[in-house]
Each structure stands twice: as structure tokens, then as C-alpha cells.
Coordinates of C-alpha atoms and ligand atoms in Angstrom, one line a residue:
X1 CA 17.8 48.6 15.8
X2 CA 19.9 47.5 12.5
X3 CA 21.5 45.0 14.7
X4 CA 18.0 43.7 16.2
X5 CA 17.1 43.4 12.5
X6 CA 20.6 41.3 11.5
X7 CA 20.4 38.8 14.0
X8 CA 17.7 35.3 14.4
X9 CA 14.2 36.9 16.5
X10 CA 14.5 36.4 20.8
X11 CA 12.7 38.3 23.4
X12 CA 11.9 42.2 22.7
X13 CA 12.1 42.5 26.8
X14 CA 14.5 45.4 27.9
X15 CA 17.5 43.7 29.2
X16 CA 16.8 43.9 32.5
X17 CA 14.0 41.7 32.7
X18 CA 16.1 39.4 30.0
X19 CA 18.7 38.9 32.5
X20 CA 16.3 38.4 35.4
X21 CA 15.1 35.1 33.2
X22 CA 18.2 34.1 32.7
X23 CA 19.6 34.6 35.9
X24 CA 16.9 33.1 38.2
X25 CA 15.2 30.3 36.0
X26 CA 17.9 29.2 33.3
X27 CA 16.4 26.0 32.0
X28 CA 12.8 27.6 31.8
X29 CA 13.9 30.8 30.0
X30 CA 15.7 28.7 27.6
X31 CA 12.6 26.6 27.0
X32 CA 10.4 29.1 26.5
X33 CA 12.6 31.0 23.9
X34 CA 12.9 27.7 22.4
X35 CA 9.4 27.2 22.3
X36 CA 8.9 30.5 20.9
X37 CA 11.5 31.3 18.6
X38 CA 12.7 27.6 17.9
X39 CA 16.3 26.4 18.0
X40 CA 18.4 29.6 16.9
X41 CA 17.2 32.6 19.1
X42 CA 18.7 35.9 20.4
X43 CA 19.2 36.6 24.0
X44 CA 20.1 40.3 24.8
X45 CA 21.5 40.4 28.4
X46 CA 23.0 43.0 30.5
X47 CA 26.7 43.8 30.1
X48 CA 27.6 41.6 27.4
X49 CA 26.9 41.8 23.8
X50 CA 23.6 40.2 22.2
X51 CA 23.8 36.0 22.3
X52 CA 23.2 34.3 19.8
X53 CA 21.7 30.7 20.7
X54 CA 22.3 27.6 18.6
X55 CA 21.1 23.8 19.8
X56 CA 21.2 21.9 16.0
X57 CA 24.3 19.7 15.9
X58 CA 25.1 21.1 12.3
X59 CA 25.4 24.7 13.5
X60 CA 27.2 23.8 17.1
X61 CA 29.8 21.8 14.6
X62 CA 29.9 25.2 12.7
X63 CA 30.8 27.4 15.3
X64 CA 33.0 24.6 17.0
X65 CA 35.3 24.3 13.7
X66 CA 35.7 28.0 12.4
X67 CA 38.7 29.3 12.0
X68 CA 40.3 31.2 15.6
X69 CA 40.1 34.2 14.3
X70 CA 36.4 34.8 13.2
X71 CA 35.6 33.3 16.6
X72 CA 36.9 34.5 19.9
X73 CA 35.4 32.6 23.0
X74 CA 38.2 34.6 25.1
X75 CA 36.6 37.7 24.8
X76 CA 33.5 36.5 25.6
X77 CA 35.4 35.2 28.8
X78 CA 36.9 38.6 30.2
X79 CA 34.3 38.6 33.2
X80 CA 36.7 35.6 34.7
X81 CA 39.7 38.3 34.5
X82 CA 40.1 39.4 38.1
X83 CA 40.5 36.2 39.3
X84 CA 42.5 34.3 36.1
X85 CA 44.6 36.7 35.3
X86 CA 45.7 38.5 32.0
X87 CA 47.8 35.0 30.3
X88 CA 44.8 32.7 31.5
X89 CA 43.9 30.3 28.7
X90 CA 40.5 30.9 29.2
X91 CA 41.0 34.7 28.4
X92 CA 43.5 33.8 25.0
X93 CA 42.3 33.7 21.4
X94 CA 44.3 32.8 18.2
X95 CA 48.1 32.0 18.4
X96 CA 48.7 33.4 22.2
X97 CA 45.6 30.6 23.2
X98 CA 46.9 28.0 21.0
X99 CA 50.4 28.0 22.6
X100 CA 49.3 28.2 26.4
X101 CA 46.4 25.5 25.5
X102 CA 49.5 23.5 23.8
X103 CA 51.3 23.9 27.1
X104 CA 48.9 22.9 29.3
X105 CA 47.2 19.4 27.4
X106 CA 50.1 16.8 28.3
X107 CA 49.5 17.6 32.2
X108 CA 45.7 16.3 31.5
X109 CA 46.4 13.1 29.3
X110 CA 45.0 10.3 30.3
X111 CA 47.8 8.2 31.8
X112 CA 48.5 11.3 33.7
X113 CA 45.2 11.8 35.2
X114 CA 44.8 7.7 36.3
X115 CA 48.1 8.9 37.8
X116 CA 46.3 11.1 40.3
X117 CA 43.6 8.2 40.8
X118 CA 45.2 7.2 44.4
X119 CA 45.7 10.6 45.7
X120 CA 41.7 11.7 44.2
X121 CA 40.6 8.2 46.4
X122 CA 42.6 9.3 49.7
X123 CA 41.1 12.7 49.3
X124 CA 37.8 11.5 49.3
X125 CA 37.6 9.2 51.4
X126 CA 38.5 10.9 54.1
X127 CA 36.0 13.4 53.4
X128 CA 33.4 11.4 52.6
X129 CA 34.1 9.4 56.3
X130 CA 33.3 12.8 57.9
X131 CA 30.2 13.4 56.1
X132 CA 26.9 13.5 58.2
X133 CA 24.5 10.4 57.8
X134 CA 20.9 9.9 58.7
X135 CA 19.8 13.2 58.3
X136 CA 18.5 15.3 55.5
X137 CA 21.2 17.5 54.6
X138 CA 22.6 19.8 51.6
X139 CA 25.5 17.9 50.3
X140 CA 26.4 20.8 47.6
X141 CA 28.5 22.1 50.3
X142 CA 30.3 19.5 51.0
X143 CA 30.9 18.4 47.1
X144 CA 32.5 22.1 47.0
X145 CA 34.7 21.6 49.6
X146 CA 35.6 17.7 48.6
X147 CA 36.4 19.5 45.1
X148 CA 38.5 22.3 46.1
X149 CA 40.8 19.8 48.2
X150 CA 41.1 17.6 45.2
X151 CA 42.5 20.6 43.4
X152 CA 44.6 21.5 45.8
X153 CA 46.3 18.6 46.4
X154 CA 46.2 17.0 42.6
X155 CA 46.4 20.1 40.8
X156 CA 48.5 23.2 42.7
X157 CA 50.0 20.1 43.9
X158 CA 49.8 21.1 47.8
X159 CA 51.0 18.9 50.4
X160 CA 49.1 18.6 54.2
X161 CA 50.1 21.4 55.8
X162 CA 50.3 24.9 56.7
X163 CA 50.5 26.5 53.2
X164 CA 47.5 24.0 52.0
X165 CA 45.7 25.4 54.7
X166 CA 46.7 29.1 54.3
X167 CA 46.0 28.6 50.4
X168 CA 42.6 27.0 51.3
X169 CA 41.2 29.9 53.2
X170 CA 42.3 32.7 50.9
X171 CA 40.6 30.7 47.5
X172 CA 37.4 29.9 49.4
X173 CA 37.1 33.7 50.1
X174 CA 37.8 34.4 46.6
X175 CA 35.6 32.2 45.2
X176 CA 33.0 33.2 47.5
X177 CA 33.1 37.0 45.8
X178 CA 33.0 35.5 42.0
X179 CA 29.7 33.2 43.0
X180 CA 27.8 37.1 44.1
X181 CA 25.4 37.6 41.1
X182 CA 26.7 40.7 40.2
X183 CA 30.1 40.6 40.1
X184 CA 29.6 38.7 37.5
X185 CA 28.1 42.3 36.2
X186 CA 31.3 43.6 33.8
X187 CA 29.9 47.3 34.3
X188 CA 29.8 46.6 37.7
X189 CA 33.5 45.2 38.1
X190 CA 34.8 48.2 36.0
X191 CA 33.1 50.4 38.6
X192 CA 33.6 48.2 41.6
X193 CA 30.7 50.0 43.6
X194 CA 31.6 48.8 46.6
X195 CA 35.1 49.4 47.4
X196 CA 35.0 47.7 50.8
X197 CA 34.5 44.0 49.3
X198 CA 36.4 44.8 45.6
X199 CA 39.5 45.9 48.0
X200 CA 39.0 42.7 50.1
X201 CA 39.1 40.5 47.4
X202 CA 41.9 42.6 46.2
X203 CA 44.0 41.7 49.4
X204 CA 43.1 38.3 49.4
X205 CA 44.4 37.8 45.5
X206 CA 47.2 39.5 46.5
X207 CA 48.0 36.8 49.8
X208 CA 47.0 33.6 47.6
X209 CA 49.0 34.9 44.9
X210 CA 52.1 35.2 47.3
X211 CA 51.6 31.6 48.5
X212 CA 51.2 30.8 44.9
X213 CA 54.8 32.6 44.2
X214 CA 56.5 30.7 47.5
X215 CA 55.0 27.3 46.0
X216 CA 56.5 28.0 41.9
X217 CA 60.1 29.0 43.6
X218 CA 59.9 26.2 46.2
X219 CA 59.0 23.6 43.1
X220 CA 61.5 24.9 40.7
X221 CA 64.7 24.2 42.9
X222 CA 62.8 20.5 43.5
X223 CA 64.6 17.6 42.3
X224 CA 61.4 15.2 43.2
X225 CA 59.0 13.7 40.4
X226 CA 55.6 14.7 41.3
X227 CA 52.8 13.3 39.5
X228 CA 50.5 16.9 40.2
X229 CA 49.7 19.1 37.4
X230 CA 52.1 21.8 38.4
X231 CA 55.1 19.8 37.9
X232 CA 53.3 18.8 34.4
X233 CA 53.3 22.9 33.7
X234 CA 56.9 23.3 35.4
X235 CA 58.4 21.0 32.8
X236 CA 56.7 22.5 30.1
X237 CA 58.9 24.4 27.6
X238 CA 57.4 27.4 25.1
X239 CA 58.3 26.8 21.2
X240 CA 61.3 29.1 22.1
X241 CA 63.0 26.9 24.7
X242 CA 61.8 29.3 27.4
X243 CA 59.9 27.9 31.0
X244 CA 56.3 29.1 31.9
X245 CA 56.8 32.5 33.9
X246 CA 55.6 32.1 37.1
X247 CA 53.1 35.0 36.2
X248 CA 51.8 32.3 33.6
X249 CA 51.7 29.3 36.3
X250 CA 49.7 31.4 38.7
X251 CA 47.3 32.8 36.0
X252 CA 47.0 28.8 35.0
X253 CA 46.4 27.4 38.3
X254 CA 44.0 30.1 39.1
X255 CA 42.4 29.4 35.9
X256 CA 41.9 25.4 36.4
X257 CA 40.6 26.3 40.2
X258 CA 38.0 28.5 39.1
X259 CA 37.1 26.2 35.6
X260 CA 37.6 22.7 37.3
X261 CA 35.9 23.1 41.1
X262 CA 32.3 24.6 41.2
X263 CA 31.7 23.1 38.1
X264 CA 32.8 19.2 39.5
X265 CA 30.8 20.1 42.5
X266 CA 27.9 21.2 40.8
X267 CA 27.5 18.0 38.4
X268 CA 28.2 16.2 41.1
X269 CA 25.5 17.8 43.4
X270 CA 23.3 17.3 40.7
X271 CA 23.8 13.4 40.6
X272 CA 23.1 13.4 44.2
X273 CA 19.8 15.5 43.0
X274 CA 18.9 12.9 41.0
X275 CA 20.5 9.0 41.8
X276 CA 17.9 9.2 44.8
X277 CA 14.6 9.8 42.3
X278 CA 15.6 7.1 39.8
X279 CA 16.0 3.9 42.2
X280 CA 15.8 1.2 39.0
X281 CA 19.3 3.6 38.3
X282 CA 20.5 3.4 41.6
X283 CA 20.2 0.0 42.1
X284 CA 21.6 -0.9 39.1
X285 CA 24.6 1.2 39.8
X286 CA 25.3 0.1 43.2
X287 CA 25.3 -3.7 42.3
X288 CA 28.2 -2.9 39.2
X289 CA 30.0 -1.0 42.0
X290 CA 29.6 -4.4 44.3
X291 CA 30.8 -6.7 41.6
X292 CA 33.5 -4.5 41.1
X293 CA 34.7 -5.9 37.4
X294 CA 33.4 -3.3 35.5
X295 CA 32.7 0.7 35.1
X296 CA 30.5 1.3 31.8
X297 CA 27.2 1.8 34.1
X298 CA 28.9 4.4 36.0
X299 CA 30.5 5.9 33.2
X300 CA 27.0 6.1 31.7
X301 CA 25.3 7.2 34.4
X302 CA 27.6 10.6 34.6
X303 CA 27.2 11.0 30.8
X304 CA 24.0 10.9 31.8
X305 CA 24.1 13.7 34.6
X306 CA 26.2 15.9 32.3
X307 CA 23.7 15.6 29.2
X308 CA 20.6 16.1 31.9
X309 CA 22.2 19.0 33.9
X310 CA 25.0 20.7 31.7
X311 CA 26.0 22.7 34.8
X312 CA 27.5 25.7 32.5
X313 CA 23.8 25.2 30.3
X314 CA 25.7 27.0 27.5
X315 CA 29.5 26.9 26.5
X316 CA 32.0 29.4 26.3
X317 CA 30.2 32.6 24.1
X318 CA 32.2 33.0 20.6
X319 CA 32.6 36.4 20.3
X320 CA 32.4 37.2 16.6
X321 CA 35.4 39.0 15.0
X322 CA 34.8 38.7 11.2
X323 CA 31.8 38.5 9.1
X324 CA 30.7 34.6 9.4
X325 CA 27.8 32.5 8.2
X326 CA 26.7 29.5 10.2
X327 CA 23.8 27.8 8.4
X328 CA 22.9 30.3 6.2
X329 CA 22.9 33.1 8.4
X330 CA 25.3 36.1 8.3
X331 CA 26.7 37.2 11.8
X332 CA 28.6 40.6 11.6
X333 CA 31.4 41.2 14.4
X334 CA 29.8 42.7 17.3
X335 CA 27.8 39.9 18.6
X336 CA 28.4 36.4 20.2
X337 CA 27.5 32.9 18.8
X338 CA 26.4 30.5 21.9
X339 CA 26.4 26.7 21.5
X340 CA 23.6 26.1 23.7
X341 CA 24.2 22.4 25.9
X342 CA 21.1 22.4 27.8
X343 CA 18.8 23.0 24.8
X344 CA 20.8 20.5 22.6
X345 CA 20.3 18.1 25.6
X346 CA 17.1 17.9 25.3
X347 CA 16.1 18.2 22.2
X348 CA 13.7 15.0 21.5
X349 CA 14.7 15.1 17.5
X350 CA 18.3 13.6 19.3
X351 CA 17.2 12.5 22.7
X352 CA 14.7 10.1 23.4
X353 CA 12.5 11.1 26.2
X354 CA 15.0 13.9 26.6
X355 CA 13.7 14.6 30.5
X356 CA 14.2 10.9 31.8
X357 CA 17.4 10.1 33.2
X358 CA 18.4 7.1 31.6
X359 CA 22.2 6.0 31.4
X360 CA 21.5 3.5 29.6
X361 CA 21.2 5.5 26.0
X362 CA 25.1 5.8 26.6
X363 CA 25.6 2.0 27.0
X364 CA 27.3 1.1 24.2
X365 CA 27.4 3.9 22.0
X366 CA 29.3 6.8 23.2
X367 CA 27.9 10.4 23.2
X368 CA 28.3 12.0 20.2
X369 CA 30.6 15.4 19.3
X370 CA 28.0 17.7 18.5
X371 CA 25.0 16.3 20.2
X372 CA 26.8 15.9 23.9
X373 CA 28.0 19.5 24.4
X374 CA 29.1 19.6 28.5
X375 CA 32.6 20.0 28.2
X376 CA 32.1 22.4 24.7
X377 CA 34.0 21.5 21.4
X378 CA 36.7 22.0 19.1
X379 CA 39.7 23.8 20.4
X380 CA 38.4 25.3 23.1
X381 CA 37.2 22.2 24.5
X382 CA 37.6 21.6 28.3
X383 CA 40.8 20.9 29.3
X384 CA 39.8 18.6 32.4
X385 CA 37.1 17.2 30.5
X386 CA 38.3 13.6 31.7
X387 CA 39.7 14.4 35.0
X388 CA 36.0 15.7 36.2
X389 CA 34.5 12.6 34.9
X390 CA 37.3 10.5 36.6
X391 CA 36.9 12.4 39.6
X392 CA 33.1 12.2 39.4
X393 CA 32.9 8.3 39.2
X394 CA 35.9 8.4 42.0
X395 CA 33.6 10.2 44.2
X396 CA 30.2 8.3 43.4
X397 CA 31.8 5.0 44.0
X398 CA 33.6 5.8 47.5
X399 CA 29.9 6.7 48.5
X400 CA 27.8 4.3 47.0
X401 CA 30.2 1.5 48.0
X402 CA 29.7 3.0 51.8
X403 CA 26.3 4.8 51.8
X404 CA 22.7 4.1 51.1
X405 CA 22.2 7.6 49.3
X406 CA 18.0 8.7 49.2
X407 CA 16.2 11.2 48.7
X408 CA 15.1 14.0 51.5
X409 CA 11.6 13.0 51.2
X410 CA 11.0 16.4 49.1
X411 CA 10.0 17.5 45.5
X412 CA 12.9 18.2 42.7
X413 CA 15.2 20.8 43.4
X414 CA 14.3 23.5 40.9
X415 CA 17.4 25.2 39.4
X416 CA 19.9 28.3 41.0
X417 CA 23.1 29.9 39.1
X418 CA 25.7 30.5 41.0
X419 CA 28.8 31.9 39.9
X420 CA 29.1 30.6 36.3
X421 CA 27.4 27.2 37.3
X422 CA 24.1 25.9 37.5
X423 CA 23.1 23.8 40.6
X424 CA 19.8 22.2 42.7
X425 CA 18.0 25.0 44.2
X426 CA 18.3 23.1 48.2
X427 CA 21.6 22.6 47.3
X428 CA 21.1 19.2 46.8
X429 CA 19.6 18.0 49.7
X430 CA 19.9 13.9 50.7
X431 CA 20.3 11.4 53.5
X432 CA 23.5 8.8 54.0
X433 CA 22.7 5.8 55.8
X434 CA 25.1 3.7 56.3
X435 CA 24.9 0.6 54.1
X436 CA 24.6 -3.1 56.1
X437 CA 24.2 -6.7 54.9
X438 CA 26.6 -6.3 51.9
X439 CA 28.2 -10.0 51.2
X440 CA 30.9 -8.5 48.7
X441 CA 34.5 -7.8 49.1
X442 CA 33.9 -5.0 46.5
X443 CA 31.5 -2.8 48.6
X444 CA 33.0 -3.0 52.0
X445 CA 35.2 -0.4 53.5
X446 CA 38.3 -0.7 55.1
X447 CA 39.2 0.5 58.2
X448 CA 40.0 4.2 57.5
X449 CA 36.7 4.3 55.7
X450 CA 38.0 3.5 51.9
X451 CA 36.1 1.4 49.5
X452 CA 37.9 -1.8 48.8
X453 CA 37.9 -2.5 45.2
X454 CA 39.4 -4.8 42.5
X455 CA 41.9 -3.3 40.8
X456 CA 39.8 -3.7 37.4
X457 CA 37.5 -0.8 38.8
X458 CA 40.3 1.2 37.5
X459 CA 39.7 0.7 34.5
Ligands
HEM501 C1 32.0 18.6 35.4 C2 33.0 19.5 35.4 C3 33.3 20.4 34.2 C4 32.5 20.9 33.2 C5 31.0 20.7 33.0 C6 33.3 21.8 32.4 C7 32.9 22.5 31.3 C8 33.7 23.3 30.5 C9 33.2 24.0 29.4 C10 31.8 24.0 28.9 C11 34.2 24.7 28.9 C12 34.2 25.7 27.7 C13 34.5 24.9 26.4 C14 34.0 25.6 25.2 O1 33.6 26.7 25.2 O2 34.1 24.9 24.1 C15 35.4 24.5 29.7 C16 36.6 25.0 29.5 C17 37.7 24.7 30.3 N1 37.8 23.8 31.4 FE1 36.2 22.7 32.1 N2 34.6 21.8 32.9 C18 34.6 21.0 34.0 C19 35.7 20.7 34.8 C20 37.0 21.1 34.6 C21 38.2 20.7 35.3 C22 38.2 19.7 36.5 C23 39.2 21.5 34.8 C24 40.7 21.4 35.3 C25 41.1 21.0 36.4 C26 38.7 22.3 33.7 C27 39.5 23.1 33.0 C28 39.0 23.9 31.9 C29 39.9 24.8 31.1 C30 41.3 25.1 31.4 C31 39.0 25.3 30.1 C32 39.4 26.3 29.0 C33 39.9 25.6 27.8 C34 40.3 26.6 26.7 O3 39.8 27.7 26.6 O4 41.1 26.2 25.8 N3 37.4 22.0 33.6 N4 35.0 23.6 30.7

């Protein structure tokens, strides 16, 4: 009850029915605690401990920029264990995340991510060219599995072939037990309740992590220069000299599968949720992607599908570890400080007419630190926070160069969690037509089915 007394007021509901709210209508539950409690409330789910929720720019900069050890968003992370592994940089705090985060950046630097611009494009096109047209259908799907190649191939570094495919099957399964609601339940992991699928999943880690061992061992003796982000992490050295384990490489490719792919498919989902119920947007989209000289609508336009569907609506929990103010109020250790993106979002105080979509607030002037939260802050900060939006635009502009995209002549797709992410209800449901009458060199297609661009749309 002391604590209940120590911490910002939030729903007295018994935990249960907390995590019911939050599970099955995020955005609404947020509102309405908003609405309630205003912009710093207390969430108390179950499992973890209480969650403290901030949305004003001055307290997310707060929590983003204290020192690593009063904060420790890697604790607050430990759910993702089974699947990342112990050396994950997700799960690290202080020193031991500092030096895996240092040994990861270089293999997302810019240059090296427009490296991977060719092999993103050949990916999707060819999935895009099998995708069903003239018909209402889910497209969330698809997105998923679009992502999880694009991983494969650009990040693990997989070529065609039997191991891709081997690899392929075993991660799909896995992922499939982390999106159940409650193994998402830490109690319910730690008691595993039903040994038949926890010993699954067990034997399915245990095959994928094999084929992850074959690949390290394989890659190691490789003279080649690869431009993947495995041979970024095979030439990276520790401040001793030493080469990443392959213990470490495993833990870090798991760890960029499960952070980069449901949460590219989901925002991407979403823009297929929306592009079709803002036509002045669409329109004005699909004529930049004709021209072809240009990319700043398209750039805007996923700003603008991050700020209006965050798909992780809050960033990684900060698990306090020392007594801590933020904004005049003292936090004792025991309790987690939550930057809240969806409620920053849309806050109208920053935003506009914070629930239109409208790109064009980002033409211009770039999103700002504190007040454009999708990818978190400070040194926790998403790692692939500009290969998603590379691989977003990448995507958006193979189909919208190819594709009519509209709506599926139904209302908005209300919201679901699944896994960590947030995505549309229907699961993003749309129609591809195929697109005639286009005079441009810039739209057409080539004869396997990939857009033919100027080499500005790089850019
Ligand atoms: C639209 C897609 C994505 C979104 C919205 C997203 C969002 C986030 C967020 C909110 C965090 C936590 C940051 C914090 O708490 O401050 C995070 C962390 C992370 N993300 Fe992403 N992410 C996306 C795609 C990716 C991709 C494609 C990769 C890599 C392939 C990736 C790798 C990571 C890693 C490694 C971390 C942990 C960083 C650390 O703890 O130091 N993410 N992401």
C-alpha cells in the first residue's frame, strides 16, 4: 500500500482486469487513464512490477538521459529471454550492454544499410509479384513473412537454399509461441504449464540454434566480403582483442529477428491500414514515387505511420535501480519508468490534430527527439531504427509503383497485441489492383515484376 502511496495515481482495478485493458484495447486504456489521471499515471499489470507512464517530452528526455545505472530497461526486458538468450543486448544493462551495443552499431550505419538496398528490393519484389490482387485480403501475413525473409537473407545473411529454408521453418514456429498472450506471462514461463508446447519450442530453439552454429563455423573459415550484418558482427573485435563467441552471435541474431520483424511488419501493416483511408495522401505519394527524383513524401509519410501507430505503444520499461527524481517526483527501486509513444503521439499540446494522418507535419522539419518516441531514446535507442524505415519505404514503393492499394470497403481496423506488437485488428485487410495507364518510366515494372526507378530514389 506504501508503494501505491509513493507512486503518480492510475487505476485501483485488481491487476487482472488492468491487464485485460491493456492487453485487448491498448490505445483506449491508455486514453482513458490519460483522461483520468493526465499525462504521468500508474499502470499495475500482471507479472511485472507497477509502470510508471510518462508522455511530456521533458520527463521522456529525463528518463532517456539518466545515468545506466539508476535505469535498467534490460530487466524490464527478461520476458524476451527464452528466445534472445542470456548476452542479448536487449537483456544487458550498464557496462556489459554498452560493450555488446558498441559491437553491434557499425553493422547498422548508414552506408552499410544502403548496402543492403539491392538485396531488400530483390527480396521484395519477388514477394510482392506473388501477392494476391483483386480481392479483399489480410496483408499482415504476408508483411510478416516479406519481413522475416528480409532478415534472413540481409541480416543472418542466408543464402537460397536448404539451410534458409530449414532456418525459416524452425523461426516461424518459434515466433509463433512468443506471439501466444500468455507466454508473454513471466509466472507463466517460470512454470511453463504446459510442458507439451514449452518442450516443443524447446526442441525447435535447440534445431535453429544448431543451424545457427553450422552458419557462424561455415562464415568464420569464409574468405568472401559479405555486405550482411553477420559478417559486420564476425569482424567485430571486444575492447580485449577477442571475436564475438558464437554464443554471443546466436544470442544477437536471435535478438535482431525477434526486435526487427514483427515490429517492420506491423508498421508496415498499419500503412496499408491506413494509405487506403487518406486518398489526398495516397495520391500524393504515388505521383513522388512516379516522378521518381525525390523521397521526402515517402519518408514523411512513414514518420507519419510510426508517430500514428507506434507498434510497441510504449518503449522498453526502465526498471528503476536507485532512488531517482524525474520532474519532481521521487521513484524508489522497485518499479518501472515507461516512456509512453502512443500517448506522446498524440498529445495535441505537440501534435496538431493528433488523430489525422498527415505526413505533411514532417515535411521539412524532422521529428523531434523527445516528441517522436517509435524507435525509444538515448542509449537504448533502436538499433535498426533506419534499416526499418529503409526497409519500409523499400517495400511501399515496389507496391505503389505496381499496385493500386484501397481499402476493403470496411470500417478501421480497431487495434490487437500480438507478441510485443501492436497491429490492425483484420490484420490489415486491402485490395491490389494492378495499376494501368501509367506514362512514367518511374512506375513501370520490369519484367520479373521490379519497379524501375531512377537511381536518385536512392536517395
Ligand atoms: C518499425 C520497426 C521497429 C520499431 C518500431 C522498433 C522499435 C524499437 C524500440 C521502441 C526499442 C526500444 C528502445 C528504447 O527502449 O529506448 C527497440 C530496440 C531495439 N531494436 Fe528496434 N524497432 C524496429 C525495428 C528494428 C529492426 C529492423 C531491428 C534490427 C534488425 C531492430 C533492433 C533493435 C535492437 C537490437 C534493440 C535493442 C537496443 C538496445 O537495447 O540497446 N529494431 N526497437
Amino acid at each position: 500500500m506504501r508503494m501505491r502511496e509513493q507512486l503518480p495515481p492510475g487505476p485501483y482495478a485488481p491487476r487482472a482486469v488492468q491487464t485485460l485493458g491493456w492487453w485487448t484495447r491498448p490505445h483506449a486504456y491508455l486514453e482513458r487513464c490519460r483522461s483520468r489521471y493526465g499525462k504521468r499515471f500508474t499502470v499495475r499489470l500482471l507479472g511485472p512490477p507497477p509502470f510508471v507512464m510518462h508522455s511530456e517530452p521533458e520527463h521522456i528526455r529525463e528518463i532517456f538521459t539518466a545515468p545506466p545505472e539508476v535505469l535498467h530497461p534490460g530487466e524490464g526486458a527478461a520476458i524476451l529471454e527464452p528466445v534472445v538468450g542470456t548476452s542479448s543486448v536487449i537483456l544487458l544493462d550498464e557496462d556489459a550492454h554498452l560493450e555488446q551495443r558498441k559491437l553491434m552499431l557499425p553493422a547498422f550505419h548508414g552506408e552499410k544499410m544502403h548496402a543492403l538496398t539491392g538485396l531488400v528490393e530483390d527480396v521484395t519484389a519477388r514477394e510482392v509479384e506473388s501477392w494476391p490482387r483483386d480481392e479483399p485480403v489480410p496483408f499482415h501475413r504476408r508483411l510478416q513473412k516479406l519481413t522475416l525473409e528480409i532478415i534472413l537473407r540481409a541480416v543472418f545473411g542466408l543464402d537460397v537454399g536448404e539451410r534458409l529454408d530449414a532456418m525459416r521453418e524452425r523461426l516461424t514456429a518459434i515466433l509463433e509461441y512468443g506471439a501466444q498472450p500468455l507466454a508473454n506471462l513471466p509466472q507463466l514461463q517460470r512454470s511453463r504449464p504446459w510442458p507439451n508446447k514449452w518442450d516443443r519450442f524447446v526442441g525447435l530453439r535447440s534445431e535453429a540454434d544448431a543451424l545457427i552454429f553450422d552458419l557462424v563455423a561455415e562464415r568464420r573459415g569464409e574468405r568472401a566480403e559479405r555486405g550482411d550484418v553477420l559478417s559486420m558482427l564476425l569482424a567485430a573485435r571486444h575492447e580485449d582483442g577477442t571475436e564475438m563467441s558464437a554464443q554471443e552471435l546466436r544470442d544477437e541474431l536471435m535478438t535482431l529477428l525477434v526486435a526487427g520483424h514483427e515490429t517492420t511488419a506491423s508498421e508496415l501493416a498499419w500503412a496499408f491500414e491506413r494509405l487506403p483511408r487518406v486518398p489526398g495522401v495516397l495520391a500524393r505519394l504515388v505521383a513522388e514515387i512516379d516522378a521518381g527524383d525525390d523521397d521526402a513524401y515517402l519518408t514523411a509519410t512513414v514518420q507519419e505511420t510510426l508517430r500514428r501507430r507506434p507498434v510497441l505503444p510504449n518503449v522498453a520499461p526502465r526498471l528503476v535501480k536507485q532512488p531517482v527524481e524525474v520532474a519532481g517526483w521521487r521513484y524508489e527501486p522497485g518499479v518501472c519508468l515507461v516512456a509512453n509513444a502512443y500517448l506522446t503521439h498524440h498529445d495535441p499540446e505537440i501534435y496538431e490534430d493528433p488523430y489525422a494522418f498527415r505526413p505533411e507535419r514532417f515535411l521539412g522539419e524532422g521529428p523531434g527527439t523527445y516528441t517522436w518516441i517509435p524507435f525509444g531514446g538515448g542509449r537504448r535507442r533502436c538499433l535498426g531504427a533506419s534499416f526499418a524505415q529503409l526497409e519500409m519505404k523499400i517495400v511501399l514503393r515496389a507496391v505503389l509503383a505496381r499496385y493500386e492499394l484501397a481499402g476493403a470497403g470496411e470500417g478501421l481496423e480497431l487495434t490487437r497485441r500480438r507478441s510485443i506488437t501492436v497491429s490492425p485488428g483484420r490484420g490489415a485487410r486491402a485490395v491490389l489492383r494492378e495499376r494501368t495507364g501509367r506514362g512514367d518510366v518511374a512506375g513501370r515494372s520490369s519484367a520479373a515484376g521490379r519497379p524501375v526507378r531512377s537511381p536518385a530514389v536512392h536517395a
